[in-house]
PDB file of C-alpha atoms in Angstrom:
ATOM      1  CA  MET A  16      48.919  -2.826 -19.293  1.00 58.00           C
ATOM      2  CA  ALA A  17      52.256  -2.473 -16.682  1.00 59.00           C
ATOM      3  CA  VAL A  18      51.706  -1.550 -13.454  1.00 57.00           C
ATOM      4  CA  GLU A  19      53.055   1.483 -12.224  1.00 61.00           C
ATOM      5  CA  HIS A  20      54.514   1.118  -8.380  1.00 57.00           C
ATOM      6  CA  VAL A  21      54.488   4.561  -6.040  1.00 58.00           C
ATOM      7  CA  ALA A  22      58.052   5.550  -5.244  1.00 55.00           C
ATOM      8  CA  HIS A  23      59.097   3.559  -2.424  1.00 58.00           C
ATOM      9  CA  ASP A  24      55.452   0.998  -1.866  1.00 69.00           C
ATOM     10  CA  ALA A  25      56.716  -2.234  -0.690  1.00 77.00           C
ATOM     11  CA  ASP A  26      56.020  -5.252  -3.538  1.00 83.00           C
ATOM     12  CA  ILE A  27      54.414  -7.345  -2.134  1.00 88.00           C
ATOM     13  CA  ALA A  28      53.133  -9.661  -5.067  1.00 91.00           C
ATOM     14  CA  PRO A  29      56.512 -12.210  -4.859  1.00 92.00           C
ATOM     15  CA  VAL A  30      56.009 -12.794  -1.471  1.00 93.00           C
ATOM     16  CA  ALA A  31      52.929 -12.907  -1.432  1.00 93.00           C
ATOM     17  CA  ALA A  32      52.504 -15.590  -4.243  1.00 94.00           C
ATOM     18  CA  LEU A  33      54.681 -17.412  -2.578  1.00 95.00           C
ATOM     19  CA  ILE A  34      53.042 -17.560   0.329  1.00 95.00           C
ATOM     20  CA  ALA A  35      50.211 -18.720  -1.905  1.00 94.00           C
ATOM     21  CA  GLU A  36      51.519 -22.301  -3.200  1.00 95.00           C
ATOM     22  CA  PRO A  37      49.500 -24.968  -1.299  1.00 94.00           C
ATOM     23  CA  ALA A  38      52.566 -26.991  -0.199  1.00 96.00           C
ATOM     24  CA  ARG A  39      54.385 -24.449   0.526  1.00 96.00           C
ATOM     25  CA  ALA A  40      52.039 -22.508   2.174  1.00 95.00           C
ATOM     26  CA  ALA A  41      51.315 -26.233   4.391  1.00 93.00           C
ATOM     27  CA  MET A  42      55.475 -25.704   5.395  1.00 96.00           C
ATOM     28  CA  LEU A  43      55.345 -22.374   6.518  1.00 95.00           C
ATOM     29  CA  THR A  44      52.624 -23.080   8.556  1.00 92.00           C
ATOM     30  CA  ALA A  45      53.974 -26.356   9.841  1.00 90.00           C
ATOM     31  CA  LEU A  46      56.489 -24.270  10.853  1.00 92.00           C
ATOM     32  CA  LEU A  47      54.728 -21.483  13.308  1.00 89.00           C
ATOM     33  CA  ASP A  48      55.435 -24.832  15.677  1.00 83.00           C
ATOM     34  CA  GLY A  49      59.179 -22.207  16.037  1.00 84.00           C
ATOM     35  CA  ARG A  50      61.218 -25.464  16.121  1.00 87.00           C
ATOM     36  CA  ALA A  51      63.651 -26.500  12.987  1.00 91.00           C
ATOM     37  CA  LEU A  52      62.047 -29.158  10.609  1.00 93.00           C
ATOM     38  CA  ALA A  53      63.904 -30.967   7.962  1.00 95.00           C
ATOM     39  CA  ALA A  54      62.695 -31.106   4.546  1.00 95.00           C
ATOM     40  CA  GLY A  55      61.230 -34.798   5.004  1.00 95.00           C
ATOM     41  CA  GLU A  56      59.395 -33.629   7.832  1.00 93.00           C
ATOM     42  CA  LEU A  57      58.205 -30.774   5.892  1.00 95.00           C
ATOM     43  CA  ALA A  58      57.510 -33.062   2.981  1.00 96.00           C
ATOM     44  CA  ARG A  59      54.893 -35.091   4.597  1.00 94.00           C
ATOM     45  CA  MET A  60      53.472 -32.370   6.188  1.00 92.00           C
ATOM     46  CA  ALA A  61      52.657 -30.642   2.733  1.00 94.00           C
ATOM     47  CA  GLY A  62      52.005 -34.104   0.967  1.00 94.00           C
ATOM     48  CA  VAL A  63      54.716 -33.738  -1.291  1.00 96.00           C
ATOM     49  CA  SER A  64      56.633 -35.992  -2.534  1.00 96.00           C
ATOM     50  CA  ALA A  65      61.295 -35.104  -1.173  1.00 95.00           C
ATOM     51  CA  ALA A  66      62.245 -33.541  -4.376  1.00 96.00           C
ATOM     52  CA  THR A  67      59.256 -31.318  -4.537  1.00 97.00           C
ATOM     53  CA  ALA A  68      59.982 -30.349  -1.072  1.00 96.00           C
ATOM     54  CA  SER A  69      63.213 -29.929  -2.019  1.00 95.00           C
ATOM     55  CA  ALA A  70      62.257 -27.378  -5.126  1.00 97.00           C
ATOM     56  CA  HIS A  71      59.969 -25.113  -2.558  1.00 97.00           C
ATOM     57  CA  LEU A  72      62.501 -25.337   0.184  1.00 97.00           C
ATOM     58  CA  ALA A  73      65.084 -23.182  -2.068  1.00 96.00           C
ATOM     59  CA  ARG A  74      62.219 -20.972  -3.184  1.00 97.00           C
ATOM     60  CA  LEU A  75      60.964 -20.301   0.245  1.00 97.00           C
ATOM     61  CA  LEU A  76      64.941 -19.793   0.594  1.00 96.00           C
ATOM     62  CA  ASP A  77      65.673 -17.618  -1.741  1.00 96.00           C
ATOM     63  CA  GLY A  78      62.309 -15.434  -0.796  1.00 95.00           C
ATOM     64  CA  ARG A  79      63.580 -14.915   2.449  1.00 95.00           C
ATOM     65  CA  LEU A  80      60.913 -16.456   4.306  1.00 96.00           C
ATOM     66  CA  VAL A  81      62.721 -19.464   5.746  1.00 96.00           C
ATOM     67  CA  ASP A  82      66.325 -19.398   6.931  1.00 95.00           C
ATOM     68  CA  VAL A  83      68.010 -23.351   7.182  1.00 94.00           C
ATOM     69  CA  VAL A  84      71.123 -24.730   9.548  1.00 92.00           C
ATOM     70  CA  ARG A  85      72.825 -27.302   9.497  1.00 91.00           C
ATOM     71  CA  GLN A  86      73.975 -30.034  11.491  1.00 89.00           C
ATOM     72  CA  GLY A  87      77.211 -32.228  10.636  1.00 87.00           C
ATOM     73  CA  ARG A  88      75.255 -33.779   6.996  1.00 88.00           C
ATOM     74  CA  HIS A  89      71.925 -32.601   8.186  1.00 91.00           C
ATOM     75  CA  ARG A  90      69.816 -29.236   7.143  1.00 93.00           C
ATOM     76  CA  TYR A  91      67.006 -28.136   8.882  1.00 96.00           C
ATOM     77  CA  TYR A  92      64.545 -25.276   7.849  1.00 96.00           C
ATOM     78  CA  ARG A  93      62.938 -23.029  10.198  1.00 95.00           C
ATOM     79  CA  LEU A  94      60.845 -19.798   9.829  1.00 94.00           C
ATOM     80  CA  ALA A  95      62.917 -16.618   8.710  1.00 93.00           C
ATOM     81  CA  GLY A  96      61.901 -14.571  12.285  1.00 89.00           C
ATOM     82  CA  HIS A  97      58.843 -13.720  14.030  1.00 88.00           C
ATOM     83  CA  GLU A  98      57.778 -11.445  11.538  1.00 88.00           C
ATOM     84  CA  ILE A  99      57.169 -14.104   9.104  1.00 93.00           C
ATOM     85  CA  ALA A 100      55.046 -16.080  12.079  1.00 89.00           C
ATOM     86  CA  GLU A 101      53.317 -12.596  11.716  1.00 86.00           C
ATOM     87  CA  VAL A 102      52.378 -12.441   8.542  1.00 90.00           C
ATOM     88  CA  LEU A 103      51.544 -15.941   8.912  1.00 90.00           C
ATOM     89  CA  GLU A 104      49.062 -15.466  11.531  1.00 84.00           C
ATOM     90  CA  VAL A 105      47.196 -12.301  10.292  1.00 85.00           C
ATOM     91  CA  MET A 106      46.452 -14.968   7.115  1.00 89.00           C
ATOM     92  CA  ALA A 107      45.183 -17.320   9.361  1.00 84.00           C
ATOM     93  CA  ARG A 108      43.111 -14.666  10.997  1.00 81.00           C
ATOM     94  CA  ILE A 109      41.507 -13.404   7.187  1.00 83.00           C
ATOM     95  CA  SER A 110      41.462 -17.257   5.768  1.00 82.00           C
ATOM     96  CA  THR A 111      38.410 -19.541   6.065  1.00 80.00           C
ATOM     97  CA  ARG A 112      38.913 -22.425   8.076  1.00 75.00           C
ATOM     98  CA  PRO A 113      39.036 -26.075   6.481  1.00 75.00           C
ATOM     99  CA  PRO A 114      36.426 -28.435   6.913  1.00 78.00           C
ATOM    100  CA  VAL A 115      36.892 -31.051   9.294  1.00 73.00           C
ATOM    101  CA  ARG A 116      36.932 -34.632   7.618  1.00 79.00           C
ATOM    102  CA  SER A 117      37.826 -37.143  10.379  1.00 83.00           C
ATOM    103  CA  LEU A 118      37.600 -38.155  13.657  1.00 81.00           C
ATOM    104  CA  ARG A 119      41.658 -36.862  14.079  1.00 80.00           C
ATOM    105  CA  GLN A 120      41.409 -33.320  12.560  1.00 79.00           C
ATOM    106  CA  SER A 121      38.138 -33.107  14.773  1.00 84.00           C
ATOM    107  CA  ARG A 122      40.643 -34.079  17.665  1.00 86.00           C
ATOM    108  CA  GLN A 123      43.634 -32.083  16.858  1.00 84.00           C
ATOM    109  CA  ALA A 124      41.480 -28.550  15.891  1.00 84.00           C
ATOM    110  CA  ARG A 125      40.097 -28.783  20.023  1.00 89.00           C
ATOM    111  CA  ARG A 126      43.346 -29.539  21.136  1.00 90.00           C
ATOM    112  CA  LEU A 127      45.209 -26.396  18.608  1.00 89.00           C
ATOM    113  CA  GLU A 128      42.061 -23.874  19.905  1.00 92.00           C
ATOM    114  CA  GLU A 129      43.401 -24.892  23.759  1.00 95.00           C
ATOM    115  CA  ALA A 130      46.653 -24.356  23.722  1.00 95.00           C
ATOM    116  CA  ARG A 131      49.275 -23.955  20.851  1.00 94.00           C
ATOM    117  CA  THR A 132      52.540 -21.980  20.311  1.00 92.00           C
ATOM    118  CA  CYS A 133      51.828 -19.291  17.978  1.00 88.00           C
ATOM    119  CA  TYR A 134      55.524 -19.376  16.286  1.00 89.00           C
ATOM    120  CA  ASP A 135      57.408 -18.553  19.951  1.00 92.00           C
ATOM    121  CA  HIS A 136      54.708 -17.337  22.365  1.00 93.00           C
ATOM    122  CA  LEU A 137      51.369 -19.200  24.077  1.00 95.00           C
ATOM    123  CA  ALA A 138      48.056 -19.027  22.349  1.00 94.00           C
ATOM    124  CA  GLY A 139      44.506 -20.701  21.831  1.00 94.00           C
ATOM    125  CA  ARG A 140      42.561 -20.518  24.807  1.00 96.00           C
ATOM    126  CA  ALA A 141      45.332 -20.766  27.006  1.00 96.00           C
ATOM    127  CA  GLY A 142      47.319 -17.564  25.782  1.00 96.00           C
ATOM    128  CA  VAL A 143      44.113 -15.739  25.612  1.00 96.00           C
ATOM    129  CA  ALA A 144      44.096 -16.640  29.155  1.00 96.00           C
ATOM    130  CA  LEU A 145      47.217 -15.858  30.451  1.00 97.00           C
ATOM    131  CA  LEU A 146      46.622 -12.150  28.433  1.00 97.00           C
ATOM    132  CA  GLU A 147      43.567 -11.686  30.853  1.00 96.00           C
ATOM    133  CA  GLN A 148      45.286 -12.826  34.065  1.00 96.00           C
ATOM    134  CA  LEU A 149      48.255 -10.831  33.899  1.00 97.00           C
ATOM    135  CA  ARG A 150      46.132  -7.991  32.831  1.00 96.00           C
ATOM    136  CA  GLN A 151      43.207  -8.311  36.100  1.00 95.00           C
ATOM    137  CA  GLY A 152      46.168  -9.127  38.779  1.00 95.00           C
ATOM    138  CA  GLY A 153      47.348  -5.502  37.853  1.00 96.00           C
ATOM    139  CA  TYR A 154      50.810  -7.405  36.213  1.00 97.00           C
ATOM    140  CA  LEU A 155      50.232  -5.901  32.920  1.00 97.00           C
ATOM    141  CA  HIS A 156      49.061  -2.142  32.119  1.00 95.00           C
ATOM    142  CA  GLY A 157      48.543  -2.246  28.155  1.00 91.00           C
ATOM    143  CA  GLN A 158      51.658  -3.081  26.401  1.00 93.00           C
ATOM    144  CA  GLU A 159      54.406  -2.204  30.039  1.00 95.00           C
ATOM    145  CA  VAL A 160      55.230  -4.313  32.767  1.00 97.00           C
ATOM    146  CA  THR A 161      54.082  -3.012  36.642  1.00 97.00           C
ATOM    147  CA  GLU A 162      55.830  -2.920  39.448  1.00 96.00           C
ATOM    148  CA  ALA A 163      53.867  -6.207  40.289  1.00 96.00           C
ATOM    149  CA  GLY A 164      53.842  -7.702  37.929  1.00 96.00           C
ATOM    150  CA  GLU A 165      57.663  -7.447  37.614  1.00 96.00           C
ATOM    151  CA  ARG A 166      58.527  -9.229  41.050  1.00 95.00           C
ATOM    152  CA  LEU A 167      56.123 -11.485  39.256  1.00 96.00           C
ATOM    153  CA  LEU A 168      57.594 -11.941  36.442  1.00 97.00           C
ATOM    154  CA  GLY A 169      61.136 -12.511  37.879  1.00 96.00           C
ATOM    155  CA  GLY A 170      60.113 -14.584  40.326  1.00 94.00           C
ATOM    156  CA  LEU A 171      58.843 -17.341  37.418  1.00 95.00           C
ATOM    157  CA  GLY A 172      61.667 -16.599  35.993  1.00 96.00           C
ATOM    158  CA  VAL A 173      61.603 -14.605  33.196  1.00 97.00           C
ATOM    159  CA  ASP A 174      64.420 -11.794  32.829  1.00 97.00           C
ATOM    160  CA  VAL A 175      62.196  -8.947  31.564  1.00 97.00           C
ATOM    161  CA  GLU A 176      65.018  -6.843  31.134  1.00 97.00           C
ATOM    162  CA  ALA A 177      66.051  -8.871  28.806  1.00 97.00           C
ATOM    163  CA  ALA A 178      62.548  -8.650  27.047  1.00 97.00           C
ATOM    164  CA  ARG A 179      62.532  -5.150  26.963  1.00 96.00           C
ATOM    165  CA  ALA A 180      66.036  -4.649  24.769  1.00 96.00           C
ATOM    166  CA  ALA A 181      65.398  -7.706  22.232  1.00 93.00           C
ATOM    167  CA  ARG A 182      65.282  -6.169  19.090  1.00 89.00           C
ATOM    168  CA  ARG A 183      61.555  -6.846  18.578  1.00 92.00           C
ATOM    169  CA  ARG A 184      57.777  -5.133  20.120  1.00 93.00           C
ATOM    170  CA  PHE A 185      58.363  -5.640  23.751  1.00 96.00           C
ATOM    171  CA  ALA A 186      54.371  -6.790  24.587  1.00 96.00           C
ATOM    172  CA  PRO A 187      52.259  -6.226  21.926  1.00 94.00           C
ATOM    173  CA  GLU A 188      48.579  -8.380  21.365  1.00 92.00           C
ATOM    174  CA  CYS A 189      48.410 -10.881  19.322  1.00 89.00           C
ATOM    175  CA  LEU A 190      44.783 -11.496  17.941  1.00 87.00           C
ATOM    176  CA  ASP A 191      44.534 -15.149  17.932  1.00 89.00           C
ATOM    177  CA  TRP A 192      43.238 -16.403  15.075  1.00 84.00           C
ATOM    178  CA  THR A 193      41.093 -19.284  16.815  1.00 87.00           C
ATOM    179  CA  GLU A 194      39.450 -17.028  20.250  1.00 88.00           C
ATOM    180  CA  ARG A 195      39.101 -14.268  18.200  1.00 87.00           C
ATOM    181  CA  ARG A 196      41.234 -12.191  20.832  1.00 92.00           C
ATOM    182  CA  ALA A 197      44.345 -11.342  22.374  1.00 93.00           C
ATOM    183  CA  HIS A 198      46.943 -13.273  23.356  1.00 94.00           C
ATOM    184  CA  LEU A 199      50.567 -11.845  24.693  1.00 96.00           C
ATOM    185  CA  GLY A 200      53.336 -11.069  22.169  1.00 93.00           C
ATOM    186  CA  GLY A 201      56.219  -9.891  21.319  1.00 94.00           C
ATOM    187  CA  ALA A 202      59.467 -10.388  23.294  1.00 96.00           C
ATOM    188  CA  LEU A 203      57.454 -10.742  26.246  1.00 97.00           C
ATOM    189  CA  GLY A 204      54.942 -13.486  25.641  1.00 97.00           C
ATOM    190  CA  ALA A 205      58.036 -14.829  24.225  1.00 95.00           C
ATOM    191  CA  ALA A 206      60.419 -15.283  27.205  1.00 97.00           C
ATOM    192  CA  ILE A 207      57.574 -16.346  29.977  1.00 98.00           C
ATOM    193  CA  THR A 208      56.321 -19.243  27.330  1.00 97.00           C
ATOM    194  CA  THR A 209      60.407 -19.693  26.980  1.00 97.00           C
ATOM    195  CA  VAL A 210      60.260 -20.428  30.641  1.00 97.00           C
ATOM    196  CA  LEU A 211      56.372 -22.006  31.048  1.00 97.00           C
ATOM    197  CA  PHE A 212      58.765 -24.948  29.110  1.00 97.00           C
ATOM    198  CA  GLU A 213      61.331 -25.111  31.269  1.00 97.00           C
ATOM    199  CA  ARG A 214      59.652 -26.078  34.088  1.00 97.00           C
ATOM    200  CA  GLY A 215      58.063 -28.511  32.677  1.00 97.00           C
ATOM    201  CA  TRP A 216      54.501 -26.508  33.137  1.00 98.00           C
ATOM    202  CA  TYR A 217      53.254 -27.089  29.136  1.00 97.00           C
ATOM    203  CA  ARG A 218      54.858 -29.924  27.241  1.00 96.00           C
ATOM    204  CA  ARG A 219      55.096 -30.156  22.984  1.00 92.00           C
ATOM    205  CA  GLU A 220      51.950 -32.675  21.718  1.00 89.00           C
ATOM    206  CA  ALA A 221      52.828 -34.589  18.481  1.00 83.00           C
ATOM    207  CA  VAL A 222      50.115 -32.444  16.742  1.00 83.00           C
ATOM    208  CA  PRO A 223      52.216 -30.444  15.151  1.00 82.00           C
ATOM    209  CA  ARG A 224      51.993 -26.897  17.545  1.00 86.00           C
ATOM    210  CA  ALA A 225      49.914 -28.401  19.626  1.00 92.00           C
ATOM    211  CA  VAL A 226      50.616 -27.823  24.073  1.00 95.00           C
ATOM    212  CA  THR A 227      49.535 -30.003  27.017  1.00 96.00           C
ATOM    213  CA  LEU A 228      49.254 -27.444  30.666  1.00 97.00           C
ATOM    214  CA  THR A 229      50.807 -30.201  32.804  1.00 97.00           C
ATOM    215  CA  GLU A 230      49.586 -31.004  36.427  1.00 97.00           C
ATOM    216  CA  ALA A 231      52.558 -29.293  37.741  1.00 96.00           C
ATOM    217  CA  GLY A 232      51.548 -26.143  34.929  1.00 96.00           C
ATOM    218  CA  ARG A 233      48.578 -26.466  36.645  1.00 96.00           C
ATOM    219  CA  GLU A 234      49.307 -26.068  39.963  1.00 95.00           C
ATOM    220  CA  GLY A 235      51.680 -23.667  39.623  1.00 95.00           C
ATOM    221  CA  LEU A 236      49.765 -21.157  37.146  1.00 95.00           C
ATOM    222  CA  ALA A 237      47.455 -20.710  40.331  1.00 94.00           C
ATOM    223  CA  THR A 238      49.602 -20.532  42.786  1.00 93.00           C
ATOM    224  CA  LEU A 239      51.316 -18.024  40.575  1.00 92.00           C
ATOM    225  CA  PHE A 240      47.964 -15.937  40.625  1.00 91.00           C
ATOM    226  CA  SER A 241      46.931 -17.021  43.348  1.00 86.00           C
ATOM    227  CA  GLY A 242      49.280 -14.251  45.069  1.00 66.00           C
ATOM    228  CA  LYS A 243      51.287 -16.476  46.547  1.00 57.00           C
ATOM    229  CA  GLU A 244      55.473 -16.244  46.453  1.00 50.00           C
ATOM    230  CA  LEU A 245      56.970 -17.699  43.700  1.00 51.00           C
ATOM    231  CA  THR A 246      60.685 -17.101  43.322  1.00 48.00           C
ATOM    232  CA  SER A 247      63.585 -18.137  40.883  1.00 43.00           C
ATOM    233  CA  HIS A 248      64.104 -20.761  43.350  1.00 39.00           C
ATOM    234  CA  THR A 249      60.858 -23.219  42.836  1.00 44.00           C
ATOM    235  CA  PRO A 250      62.432 -25.762  41.064  1.00 41.00           C
ATOM    236  CA  VAL A 251      61.489 -27.058  38.189  1.00 40.00           C
ATOM    237  CA  THR A 252      60.168 -29.730  37.322  1.00 39.00           C
TER     238      THR A 252
END
C-alpha cells in the first residue's frame, strides 16, 4: 500500500536512509570534526575500500549532506552545513553508545568526553563548563550576551556583532550527547571556539574531534573568568 503524505510534510525517509548505512554514518561522524577530509581518510575511518568510499560520498553529495572542496587536483569533503551537524548530534544523543573493546578505544572515549568539537563549537565537559561560567558570571542571560559579556568577549577577540548577523541561531543551547547537559552552540559558540583555537588555548588531537586544553589556555581562561581585564591585544600564543 502506498504511503500517503500530508501536504507540505517533509519527506525524511531518503535522508534517514542515507545516514543509516554504517559506512556513510561513520564518514558523517568523522566530518563532525568541522574540517574537510580527503576520500582516502574517510575510507580508512569507515573501514571500507577507496572505491566503496567514493560511491558512498557520491550518494552523500547527491543527498546534499556533504560538500566537496577542490584544491588543485585534490578533493576534500565536509558537512554541507551546521544544520547537518545538528541532526547528527541529535541522533547521537538518542543512540546507544558502542561498547569499548580496547584500551585504545577507552582512551579515545575519555578524550572525547573531556573536550571535543561539535562541528564548529566546543563540546564535552569543557564546553559545558564554558557555558556555565558564562552564565554564572552574568555574561550570558538566556540566549543573549549581557553588557558585561560584550566586554568580556570583545576583550577576548570575539566579534559578537558578526555572530549576531550570521545566518544561523545566535546562542542556542546544544544538549551535549556525552554530558547530557547543554553546551553553547550556534554562531556565538562557533565564534568563541574559533578564537580559542587562534589563541592556542585549545589544540586539536590526532583523535578525530578531540581537543586539548593547553597550559596557555588554562591560564587564559582562569584570567578571563577571574574578573581581571583581558584585552584583544593580549598576545596570542
